[in-house]
mmCIF file of C-alpha atoms in Angstrom:
data_model
loop_
_atom_site.group_PDB
_atom_site.id
_atom_site.type_symbol
_atom_site.label_atom_id
_atom_site.label_comp_id
_atom_site.label_asym_id
_atom_site.label_seq_id
_atom_site.Cartn_x
_atom_site.Cartn_y
_atom_site.Cartn_z
ATOM 1 C CA MET A 13 86.987 88.976 105.168
ATOM 2 C CA PRO A 14 86.632 87.473 108.659
ATOM 3 C CA ALA A 15 88.814 88.937 111.378
ATOM 4 C CA ARG A 16 91.731 86.829 112.548
ATOM 5 C CA LYS A 17 92.199 85.878 116.169
ATOM 6 C CA ASN A 18 95.846 86.824 116.561
ATOM 7 C CA ALA A 19 98.894 88.299 114.879
ATOM 8 C CA LYS A 20 100.551 84.905 114.502
ATOM 9 C CA SER A 21 97.844 83.715 112.111
ATOM 10 C CA ILE A 22 98.421 86.772 109.909
ATOM 11 C CA TYR A 23 102.185 86.161 109.929
ATOM 12 C CA GLU A 24 101.526 82.568 108.886
ATOM 13 C CA ASP A 25 99.324 83.679 105.995
ATOM 14 C CA PHE A 26 102.040 86.016 104.725
ATOM 15 C CA ASN A 27 104.788 83.427 105.168
ATOM 16 C CA LYS A 28 102.804 80.856 103.162
ATOM 17 C CA ILE A 29 102.495 83.264 100.249
ATOM 18 C CA VAL A 30 106.231 83.993 100.203
ATOM 19 C CA ALA A 31 107.032 80.279 100.519
ATOM 20 C CA ASN A 32 104.853 79.352 97.532
ATOM 21 C CA PRO A 33 104.395 82.247 95.095
ATOM 22 C CA VAL A 34 103.346 79.865 92.301
ATOM 23 C CA ARG A 35 100.330 78.723 94.303
ATOM 24 C CA GLN A 36 99.537 82.374 94.981
ATOM 25 C CA ILE A 37 99.551 83.180 91.243
ATOM 26 C CA LYS A 38 97.293 80.194 90.539
ATOM 27 C CA ARG A 39 94.878 81.360 93.215
ATOM 28 C CA LEU A 40 94.753 84.849 91.745
ATOM 29 C CA ARG A 41 94.160 83.563 88.218
ATOM 30 C CA THR A 42 90.902 81.883 89.236
ATOM 31 C CA GLY A 43 89.205 85.174 88.355
ATOM 32 C CA ALA A 44 89.182 87.073 85.084
ATOM 33 C CA VAL A 45 91.896 89.521 86.132
ATOM 34 C CA ARG A 46 95.064 89.683 84.047
ATOM 35 C CA ILE A 47 98.338 89.344 85.924
ATOM 36 C CA ILE A 48 101.428 91.277 84.876
ATOM 37 C CA GLY A 49 104.678 90.328 86.550
ATOM 38 C CA TRP A 50 107.486 92.767 87.184
ATOM 39 C CA VAL A 51 111.142 92.241 87.984
ATOM 40 C CA PRO A 52 112.707 94.387 90.722
ATOM 41 C CA THR A 53 112.992 97.259 90.859
ATOM 42 C CA ASP A 54 111.128 100.588 90.555
ATOM 43 C CA VAL A 55 108.385 99.549 88.132
ATOM 44 C CA PRO A 56 105.364 101.894 88.584
ATOM 45 C CA GLU A 57 102.830 99.347 89.827
ATOM 46 C CA GLU A 58 100.191 102.052 90.091
ATOM 47 C CA LEU A 59 100.040 102.182 86.276
ATOM 48 C CA ILE A 60 99.450 98.432 86.040
ATOM 49 C CA HIS A 61 96.767 98.595 88.725
ATOM 50 C CA ALA A 62 95.016 101.541 87.068
ATOM 51 C CA ALA A 63 94.952 99.585 83.802
ATOM 52 C CA GLY A 64 92.833 96.931 85.513
ATOM 53 C CA ALA A 65 95.596 94.334 85.791
ATOM 54 C CA LEU A 66 97.211 92.853 88.897
ATOM 55 C CA PRO A 67 100.939 93.606 89.319
ATOM 56 C CA ILE A 68 102.955 90.744 90.804
ATOM 57 C CA GLY A 69 106.602 91.151 91.780
ATOM 58 C CA ILE A 70 109.079 88.397 90.917
ATOM 59 C CA VAL A 71 110.459 88.546 94.445
ATOM 60 C CA ALA A 72 109.844 85.144 96.079
ATOM 61 C CA LEU A 73 112.457 82.844 94.649
ATOM 62 C CA ASP A 74 113.040 79.120 94.284
ATOM 63 C CA ASN A 75 116.746 78.383 94.756
ATOM 64 C CA PRO A 76 116.955 75.162 92.666
ATOM 65 C CA ALA A 77 115.571 77.042 89.660
ATOM 66 C CA VAL A 78 118.907 78.821 89.174
ATOM 67 C CA SER A 79 120.361 75.800 87.365
ATOM 68 C CA ARG A 80 117.669 75.881 84.655
ATOM 69 C CA SER A 81 119.004 79.170 83.336
ATOM 70 C CA ALA A 82 122.554 77.815 82.913
ATOM 71 C CA PRO A 83 122.239 77.175 79.135
ATOM 72 C CA HIS A 84 121.119 80.769 78.611
ATOM 73 C CA MET A 85 123.026 82.922 81.109
ATOM 74 C CA GLN A 86 126.642 83.013 82.223
ATOM 75 C CA ALA A 87 127.481 81.689 85.674
ATOM 76 C CA TRP A 88 128.792 85.129 86.616
ATOM 77 C CA SER A 89 125.451 86.797 85.914
ATOM 78 C CA CYS A 90 123.369 88.035 88.827
ATOM 79 C CA SER A 91 121.787 85.041 90.579
ATOM 80 C CA LEU A 92 118.572 87.036 91.110
ATOM 81 C CA MET A 93 117.989 87.182 87.354
ATOM 82 C CA ARG A 94 119.239 83.638 86.781
ATOM 83 C CA CYS A 95 116.756 82.370 89.356
ATOM 84 C CA ALA A 96 113.851 84.412 87.963
ATOM 85 C CA LEU A 97 114.504 83.166 84.428
ATOM 86 C CA GLY A 98 114.974 79.615 85.721
ATOM 87 C CA MET A 99 111.606 79.737 87.472
ATOM 88 C CA ALA A 100 109.983 80.945 84.256
ATOM 89 C CA LEU A 101 111.618 78.150 82.257
ATOM 90 C CA GLY A 102 110.300 75.654 84.810
ATOM 91 C CA GLY A 103 106.735 76.889 84.345
ATOM 92 C CA SER A 104 106.389 78.840 87.594
ATOM 93 C CA PHE A 105 105.125 81.921 85.785
ATOM 94 C CA ASP A 106 103.069 80.306 83.025
ATOM 95 C CA LEU A 107 99.906 81.947 84.353
ATOM 96 C CA LEU A 108 101.291 85.448 83.926
ATOM 97 C CA ASN A 109 99.736 87.434 81.105
ATOM 98 C CA GLY A 110 102.690 89.748 80.827
ATOM 99 C CA LEU A 111 106.057 90.809 82.224
ATOM 100 C CA ILE A 112 107.803 94.148 82.710
ATOM 101 C CA ILE A 113 111.580 94.181 83.131
ATOM 102 C CA PRO A 114 113.163 97.483 84.191
ATOM 103 C CA VAL A 115 116.561 98.171 82.682
ATOM 104 C CA ILE A 116 118.678 99.107 85.696
ATOM 105 C CA CYS A 117 121.917 97.219 84.959
ATOM 106 C CA ASP A 118 123.673 95.212 82.250
ATOM 107 C CA THR A 119 122.029 91.969 83.366
ATOM 108 C CA THR A 120 118.460 93.299 83.245
ATOM 109 C CA ARG A 121 119.160 94.761 79.813
ATOM 110 C CA MET A 122 120.523 91.447 78.578
ATOM 111 C CA VAL A 123 117.944 89.126 80.145
ATOM 112 C CA THR A 124 114.994 90.663 78.306
ATOM 113 C CA GLY A 125 116.093 89.336 74.931
ATOM 114 C CA ILE A 126 116.807 85.906 76.409
ATOM 115 C CA TRP A 127 113.398 85.825 78.127
ATOM 116 C CA LYS A 128 111.603 86.799 74.907
ATOM 117 C CA GLN A 129 113.345 83.998 73.040
ATOM 118 C CA THR A 130 112.935 81.265 75.645
ATOM 119 C CA LYS A 131 109.676 82.066 77.495
ATOM 120 C CA PRO A 132 107.729 84.877 75.822
ATOM 121 C CA TYR A 133 104.472 86.317 77.139
ATOM 122 C CA VAL A 134 101.708 88.059 75.227
ATOM 123 C CA PHE A 135 102.799 91.342 76.804
ATOM 124 C CA MET A 136 106.461 92.085 77.471
ATOM 125 C CA ASP A 137 108.050 95.454 78.050
ATOM 126 C CA ASN A 138 111.370 97.024 78.957
ATOM 127 C CA PHE A 139 110.920 99.947 81.322
ATOM 128 C CA LEU A 140 113.893 102.216 80.687
ATOM 129 C CA LEU A 141 114.685 104.149 83.851
ATOM 130 C CA PRO A 142 117.183 107.018 83.607
ATOM 131 C CA LYS A 143 120.520 106.068 85.122
ATOM 132 C CA GLN A 144 121.961 109.579 85.495
ATOM 133 C CA ILE A 145 119.219 111.039 87.629
ATOM 134 C CA ASP A 146 120.879 114.441 88.127
ATOM 135 C CA ARG A 147 120.701 115.378 84.459
ATOM 136 C CA PRO A 148 118.234 118.228 83.788
ATOM 137 C CA SER A 149 116.550 116.058 81.154
ATOM 138 C CA ALA A 150 116.119 112.993 83.388
ATOM 139 C CA LYS A 151 112.723 113.843 84.874
ATOM 140 C CA ASP A 152 111.131 114.817 81.558
ATOM 141 C CA TYR A 153 112.568 111.672 80.015
ATOM 142 C CA LEU A 154 111.050 109.508 82.768
ATOM 143 C CA ILE A 155 107.651 111.191 82.408
ATOM 144 C CA GLY A 156 107.795 110.341 78.705
ATOM 145 C CA GLU A 157 108.757 106.750 79.496
ATOM 146 C CA MET A 158 105.851 106.524 81.949
ATOM 147 C CA GLY A 159 103.571 107.743 79.158
ATOM 148 C CA ARG A 160 104.962 105.149 76.759
ATOM 149 C CA LEU A 161 104.369 102.331 79.263
ATOM 150 C CA LYS A 162 100.867 103.667 79.938
ATOM 151 C CA ALA A 163 100.064 103.565 76.209
ATOM 152 C CA ARG A 164 101.333 99.998 75.907
ATOM 153 C CA LEU A 165 99.260 98.881 78.893
ATOM 154 C CA GLU A 166 96.195 100.590 77.442
ATOM 155 C CA GLN A 167 96.695 98.764 74.155
ATOM 156 C CA PHE A 168 97.170 95.408 75.873
ATOM 157 C CA MET A 169 94.211 95.851 78.227
ATOM 158 C CA ASP A 170 92.058 97.428 75.488
ATOM 159 C CA ARG A 171 91.042 100.347 77.678
ATOM 160 C CA THR A 172 92.022 103.900 78.501
ATOM 161 C CA ILE A 173 93.665 104.703 81.824
ATOM 162 C CA THR A 174 92.018 107.915 82.960
ATOM 163 C CA ALA A 175 93.736 110.436 85.201
ATOM 164 C CA SER A 176 91.146 109.818 87.926
ATOM 165 C CA GLU A 177 91.746 106.047 87.797
ATOM 166 C CA LEU A 178 95.496 106.529 88.095
ATOM 167 C CA CYS A 179 95.003 108.956 90.979
ATOM 168 C CA GLU A 180 92.850 106.384 92.800
ATOM 169 C CA SER A 181 95.541 103.724 92.339
ATOM 170 C CA ILE A 182 98.149 106.152 93.643
ATOM 171 C CA LYS A 183 96.043 106.812 96.755
ATOM 172 C CA LEU A 184 95.620 103.072 97.377
ATOM 173 C CA TYR A 185 99.352 102.384 97.084
ATOM 174 C CA ASN A 186 100.216 105.386 99.244
ATOM 175 C CA TYR A 187 97.836 104.208 101.954
ATOM 176 C CA ASN A 188 99.322 100.716 101.860
ATOM 177 C CA ARG A 189 102.843 102.127 102.197
ATOM 178 C CA SER A 190 101.796 104.393 105.065
ATOM 179 C CA ILE A 191 100.478 101.447 107.100
ATOM 180 C CA MET A 192 103.615 99.430 106.389
ATOM 181 C CA ARG A 193 105.750 102.341 107.599
ATOM 182 C CA LYS A 194 103.791 102.324 110.870
ATOM 183 C CA LEU A 195 104.383 98.578 111.141
ATOM 184 C CA PHE A 196 108.079 99.065 110.413
ATOM 185 C CA SER A 197 108.325 101.715 113.120
ATOM 186 C CA LEU A 198 106.658 99.339 115.569
ATOM 187 C CA HIS A 199 109.050 96.599 114.424
ATOM 188 C CA THR A 200 112.116 98.732 115.188
ATOM 189 C CA CYS A 201 110.796 99.600 118.664
ATOM 190 C CA HIS A 202 109.271 96.220 119.515
ATOM 191 C CA PRO A 203 111.051 93.534 117.452
ATOM 192 C CA GLU A 204 109.934 90.980 120.028
ATOM 193 C CA LEU A 205 106.400 91.524 118.660
ATOM 194 C CA LEU A 206 107.295 91.828 114.988
ATOM 195 C CA GLY A 207 110.646 90.280 114.145
ATOM 196 C CA ASN A 208 112.819 90.685 111.072
ATOM 197 C CA LYS A 209 111.498 87.709 109.130
ATOM 198 C CA ASP A 210 107.848 88.592 109.626
ATOM 199 C CA MET A 211 108.320 92.311 108.924
ATOM 200 C CA TYR A 212 110.244 91.781 105.723
ATOM 201 C CA ASN A 213 107.830 89.095 104.550
ATOM 202 C CA ILE A 214 105.018 91.605 105.047
ATOM 203 C CA ILE A 215 106.810 93.957 102.655
ATOM 204 C CA LYS A 216 107.515 91.178 100.178
ATOM 205 C CA THR A 217 103.911 89.921 100.189
ATOM 206 C CA SER A 218 102.709 93.424 99.367
ATOM 207 C CA MET A 219 104.319 92.782 95.967
ATOM 208 C CA LEU A 220 102.541 89.425 95.623
ATOM 209 C CA MET A 221 98.960 90.270 96.589
ATOM 210 C CA PRO A 222 96.130 92.558 95.534
ATOM 211 C CA LYS A 223 96.884 95.805 97.363
ATOM 212 C CA GLU A 224 93.320 96.048 98.637
ATOM 213 C CA LEU A 225 93.540 92.689 100.431
ATOM 214 C CA HIS A 226 97.061 93.299 101.708
ATOM 215 C CA THR A 227 96.033 96.692 103.091
ATOM 216 C CA ASN A 228 93.128 95.163 105.013
ATOM 217 C CA MET A 229 95.382 92.496 106.513
ATOM 218 C CA ILE A 230 98.150 94.830 107.643
ATOM 219 C CA ALA A 231 95.659 97.340 109.050
ATOM 220 C CA GLU A 232 94.191 94.533 111.158
ATOM 221 C CA LEU A 233 97.672 93.423 112.208
ATOM 222 C CA LEU A 234 98.722 96.949 113.160
ATOM 223 C CA GLN A 235 95.669 97.311 115.381
ATOM 224 C CA MET A 236 96.474 94.033 117.150
ATOM 225 C CA LEU A 237 100.113 94.934 117.740
ATOM 226 C CA GLU A 238 99.395 98.466 118.921
ATOM 227 C CA LYS A 239 96.963 97.046 121.466
ATOM 228 C CA LYS A 240 99.686 94.715 122.760
ATOM 229 C CA VAL A 241 102.030 97.676 123.135
ATOM 230 C CA ASP A 242 99.348 99.707 124.920
ATOM 231 C CA ASP A 243 98.609 96.767 127.218
ATOM 232 C CA ASN A 244 102.349 96.327 127.867
ATOM 233 C CA LYS A 245 102.224 92.756 126.587
ATOM 234 C CA SER A 246 105.231 92.772 124.303
ATOM 235 C CA GLY A 247 107.459 90.252 126.087
ATOM 236 C CA GLY A 248 109.372 87.657 124.106
ATOM 237 C CA LYS A 249 112.925 87.565 122.802
ATOM 238 C CA LYS A 250 115.212 90.502 123.536
ATOM 239 C CA TYR A 251 117.012 92.303 120.713
ATOM 240 C CA ASN A 252 120.110 94.235 121.783
ATOM 241 C CA ILE A 253 121.771 95.179 118.485
ATOM 242 C CA ARG A 254 120.376 97.600 115.902
ATOM 243 C CA LEU A 255 121.570 97.122 112.321
ATOM 244 C CA LEU A 256 121.095 99.186 109.198
ATOM 245 C CA MET A 257 121.081 96.948 106.117
ATOM 246 C CA SER A 258 122.216 97.830 102.608
ATOM 247 C CA GLY A 259 122.102 96.027 99.268
ATOM 248 C CA LYS A 260 119.742 95.181 96.426
ATOM 249 C CA VAL A 261 117.601 92.457 98.036
ATOM 250 C CA TRP A 262 117.589 90.504 101.317
ATOM 251 C CA GLU A 263 118.446 87.177 99.744
ATOM 252 C CA PRO A 264 118.649 84.438 100.783
ATOM 253 C CA PRO A 265 115.694 84.951 103.157
ATOM 254 C CA GLU A 266 117.407 82.915 105.889
ATOM 255 C CA ILE A 267 119.404 86.063 106.637
ATOM 256 C CA MET A 268 116.447 87.463 108.551
ATOM 257 C CA ASN A 269 116.114 84.235 110.545
ATOM 258 C CA ILE A 270 119.795 84.534 111.461
ATOM 259 C CA LEU A 271 119.338 88.103 112.681
ATOM 260 C CA ASP A 272 116.310 87.092 114.748
ATOM 261 C CA SER A 273 118.226 84.226 116.333
ATOM 262 C CA LEU A 274 121.153 86.518 117.209
ATOM 263 C CA GLY A 275 119.037 89.263 118.755
ATOM 264 C CA ALA A 276 119.748 91.853 116.057
ATOM 265 C CA VAL A 277 116.956 94.004 114.637
ATOM 266 C CA SER A 278 117.079 95.555 111.175
ATOM 267 C CA VAL A 279 116.068 99.173 111.799
ATOM 268 C CA GLY A 280 116.247 100.314 108.192
ATOM 269 C CA ASP A 281 117.653 99.486 104.778
ATOM 270 C CA ASP A 282 117.866 100.471 101.130
ATOM 271 C CA PHE A 283 116.741 97.060 99.824
ATOM 272 C CA CYS A 284 114.449 97.105 96.801
ATOM 273 C CA THR A 285 112.392 94.468 98.622
ATOM 274 C CA GLY A 286 112.674 96.154 102.005
ATOM 275 C CA TYR A 287 112.115 99.540 103.612
ATOM 276 C CA ARG A 288 113.093 101.410 100.447
ATOM 277 C CA TYR A 289 109.942 99.996 98.795
ATOM 278 C CA ILE A 290 107.719 101.758 101.341
ATOM 279 C CA ALA A 291 109.846 104.749 102.348
ATOM 280 C CA ASN A 292 108.155 107.469 100.295
ATOM 281 C CA ASP A 293 104.844 108.139 98.585
ATOM 282 C CA VAL A 294 103.625 109.524 95.283
ATOM 283 C CA PRO A 295 102.409 113.147 95.510
ATOM 284 C CA GLU A 296 98.619 113.116 95.255
ATOM 285 C CA THR A 297 98.367 116.520 93.608
ATOM 286 C CA GLY A 298 99.225 117.512 90.055
ATOM 287 C CA GLU A 299 99.471 115.443 86.884
ATOM 288 C CA PRO A 300 99.710 111.768 87.952
ATOM 289 C CA LEU A 301 102.481 110.700 85.551
ATOM 290 C CA ARG A 302 104.622 113.594 86.753
ATOM 291 C CA SER A 303 103.795 112.613 90.344
ATOM 292 C CA LEU A 304 104.981 109.042 89.701
ATOM 293 C CA ALA A 305 108.230 110.449 88.330
ATOM 294 C CA GLU A 306 108.573 112.735 91.374
ATOM 295 C CA ARG A 307 108.454 109.719 93.669
ATOM 296 C CA GLN A 308 111.135 107.944 91.657
ATOM 297 C CA PHE A 309 113.517 110.879 92.030
ATOM 298 C CA SER A 310 112.967 111.132 95.781
ATOM 299 C CA ARG A 311 113.525 107.446 96.567
ATOM 300 C CA LEU A 312 116.452 106.246 98.665
ATOM 301 C CA PRO A 313 119.642 106.181 96.545
ATOM 302 C CA ILE A 314 120.790 102.761 95.341
ATOM 303 C CA ALA A 315 123.662 101.505 93.208
ATOM 304 C CA ALA A 316 121.510 101.242 90.064
ATOM 305 C CA PHE A 317 121.234 105.014 89.699
ATOM 306 C CA ALA A 318 124.053 107.553 89.544
ATOM 307 C CA GLY A 319 123.289 110.750 91.447
ATOM 308 C CA LYS A 320 125.541 113.362 92.973
ATOM 309 C CA CYS A 321 128.831 112.071 94.315
ATOM 310 C CA GLY A 322 128.310 110.932 97.882
ATOM 311 C CA ASP A 323 124.502 110.828 97.730
ATOM 312 C CA ARG A 324 124.314 107.198 98.790
ATOM 313 C CA THR A 325 126.982 107.558 101.463
ATOM 314 C CA ASN A 326 125.190 110.555 102.934
ATOM 315 C CA SER A 327 121.872 108.713 102.808
ATOM 316 C CA ILE A 328 123.250 105.728 104.723
ATOM 317 C CA ILE A 329 125.012 107.926 107.306
ATOM 318 C CA ARG A 330 121.797 109.899 107.799
ATOM 319 C CA MET A 331 119.778 106.696 108.298
ATOM 320 C CA VAL A 332 122.325 105.391 110.796
ATOM 321 C CA GLY A 333 121.840 108.535 112.855
ATOM 322 C CA GLU A 334 118.056 108.585 112.574
ATOM 323 C CA THR A 335 117.658 104.913 113.506
ATOM 324 C CA HIS A 336 120.429 104.850 116.155
ATOM 325 C CA ALA A 337 121.964 101.869 114.370
ATOM 326 C CA ASP A 338 125.013 100.221 115.920
ATOM 327 C CA GLY A 339 126.452 99.347 112.526
ATOM 328 C CA VAL A 340 125.787 98.686 108.849
ATOM 329 C CA LEU A 341 125.515 95.210 107.326
ATOM 330 C CA PHE A 342 125.984 95.107 103.556
ATOM 331 C CA VAL A 343 124.208 92.187 101.878
ATOM 332 C CA HIS A 344 125.565 91.967 98.345
ATOM 333 C CA LEU A 345 124.633 89.491 95.668
ATOM 334 C CA ARG A 346 127.705 87.945 94.120
ATOM 335 C CA TYR A 347 128.457 89.402 90.663
ATOM 336 C CA CYS A 348 126.225 92.443 91.189
ATOM 337 C CA GLU A 349 128.371 94.993 89.356
ATOM 338 C CA PRO A 350 126.607 98.168 90.572
ATOM 339 C CA GLU A 351 126.923 97.123 94.231
ATOM 340 C CA ASN A 352 130.523 96.008 93.772
ATOM 341 C CA PHE A 353 131.321 99.381 92.200
ATOM 342 C CA ASP A 354 129.784 101.355 95.084
ATOM 343 C CA TYR A 355 131.037 99.232 97.963
ATOM 344 C CA PRO A 356 134.692 100.329 98.378
ATOM 345 C CA MET A 357 133.652 103.994 98.594
ATOM 346 C CA LEU A 358 130.797 103.240 101.011
ATOM 347 C CA ARG A 359 133.042 101.087 103.217
ATOM 348 C CA ASP A 360 135.771 103.697 103.415
ATOM 349 C CA ASP A 361 133.389 106.613 103.993
ATOM 350 C CA LEU A 362 131.489 104.812 106.748
ATOM 351 C CA SER A 363 134.695 103.722 108.448
ATOM 352 C CA ALA A 364 136.024 107.287 108.261
ATOM 353 C CA SER A 365 132.801 108.406 109.959
ATOM 354 C CA GLY A 366 133.319 105.892 112.755
ATOM 355 C CA ILE A 367 130.438 103.644 111.674
ATOM 356 C CA PRO A 368 131.190 99.900 112.006
ATOM 357 C CA ASN A 369 130.299 98.028 108.836
ATOM 358 C CA PHE A 370 130.614 94.549 107.410
ATOM 359 C CA ARG A 371 129.875 92.948 104.059
ATOM 360 C CA ILE A 372 128.552 89.486 103.290
ATOM 361 C CA GLU A 373 128.422 88.180 99.746
ATOM 362 C CA THR A 374 125.390 86.054 98.967
ATOM 363 C CA GLU A 375 124.172 84.000 96.054
ATOM 364 C CA ILE A 376 120.708 82.609 95.410
ATOM 365 C CA GLY A 377 120.960 78.846 95.182
ATOM 366 C CA GLY A 378 124.673 79.005 95.898
ATOM 367 C CA LEU A 379 126.621 79.513 99.100
ATOM 368 C CA PRO A 380 125.570 77.533 102.203
ATOM 369 C CA VAL A 381 123.564 79.451 104.784
ATOM 370 C CA GLU A 382 126.007 78.398 107.514
ATOM 371 C CA ASN A 383 128.591 80.731 105.969
ATOM 372 C CA TYR A 384 126.368 83.747 106.530
ATOM 373 C CA ASN A 385 125.509 82.677 110.060
ATOM 374 C CA GLU A 386 129.139 82.669 111.181
ATOM 375 C CA GLN A 387 129.976 85.925 109.419
ATOM 376 C CA ILE A 388 126.955 87.808 110.770
ATOM 377 C CA LYS A 389 127.510 86.427 114.280
ATOM 378 C CA THR A 390 131.112 87.620 114.224
ATOM 379 C CA PHE A 391 130.026 91.122 113.224
ATOM 380 C CA ILE A 392 127.273 91.267 115.852
ATOM 381 C CA ASP A 393 129.703 90.058 118.526
ATOM 382 C CA SER A 394 132.080 92.857 117.548
ATOM 383 C CA LEU A 395 129.262 95.342 118.178
ATOM 384 C CA GLY A 396 128.748 94.014 121.684
ATOM 385 C CA GLY A 397 125.850 91.731 120.885
ATOM 386 C CA GLY A 398 125.554 87.976 120.873
ATOM 387 C CA VAL A 399 123.174 85.634 122.616
#
């Protein structure tokens, strides 16, 4: 692949992929590779890759598609799932060979049956993650579930996934995550070089591209940006507020544009499509299925999984300290029951710890972006920011 001349051209390539995921899927299907989509979150992509298929995350959304799911899903269902199903009904995912939906909440459990009835694929699977992750049986259960998914993929792909193949996929994904963590660190220190929108699109495109290609692109980008830092050529817009973000996904994507315009940098998060996706690696020693399960149990706590009381609060407070965040911005999808259940406790615990925090409620294809702009600006002003 020819080297690019500057970082901006790489940003543009990533932004185009996020803006038009359907075109990206069509481009990838020009070859003989089978494409298996997955719905956020926590699907073991390494298994799909080791099977010889290309995993594609259903993470770049088309707001108008939400309305297509109206005959099949209640209006108070999660708009993330309503949009994903609506895109499928509109033909956006017709080139997928299969789909994996993890059961992490009532909506993901319900939508599988609807999807099978309205837009079935040759391969469809429910990946049943343990909800109560502190149970002694949880890890062994997940290893068994990984083995079940592996067997189904082997049957669909008509091949055996060897331990060495899975280990190679694990190494590739670990390497990709390690480079993205370096980029994220550079982003938090030099947001004028790598702003919120571009950084988070880099993470999102890693779910939409072959990992080999994505790794080459971000390695090239990292080299360019590090040279600018070394040459003291950062310059550009000043960011004077550091925010920790929390929620399921950073939707709608305009949120990152708003933060960039207000001079606030996201220094960390527990988004399934954000830093949480790259925060930790799979151990590269031992039995690979067990290693995949080990990673799952060491990931940043989120509302979908019930751990020890206070685990998520402690995780957020720890990240605030480590990142020197000025405050926490909760980005919650309307009607997301797990997030709504966790929020009052998180709000009260953070406030008791003296950590400013604010919640915005979002909806894909719903509330006007202007609402978020005013709310976020008010919070940033209260932290001493503003432009």
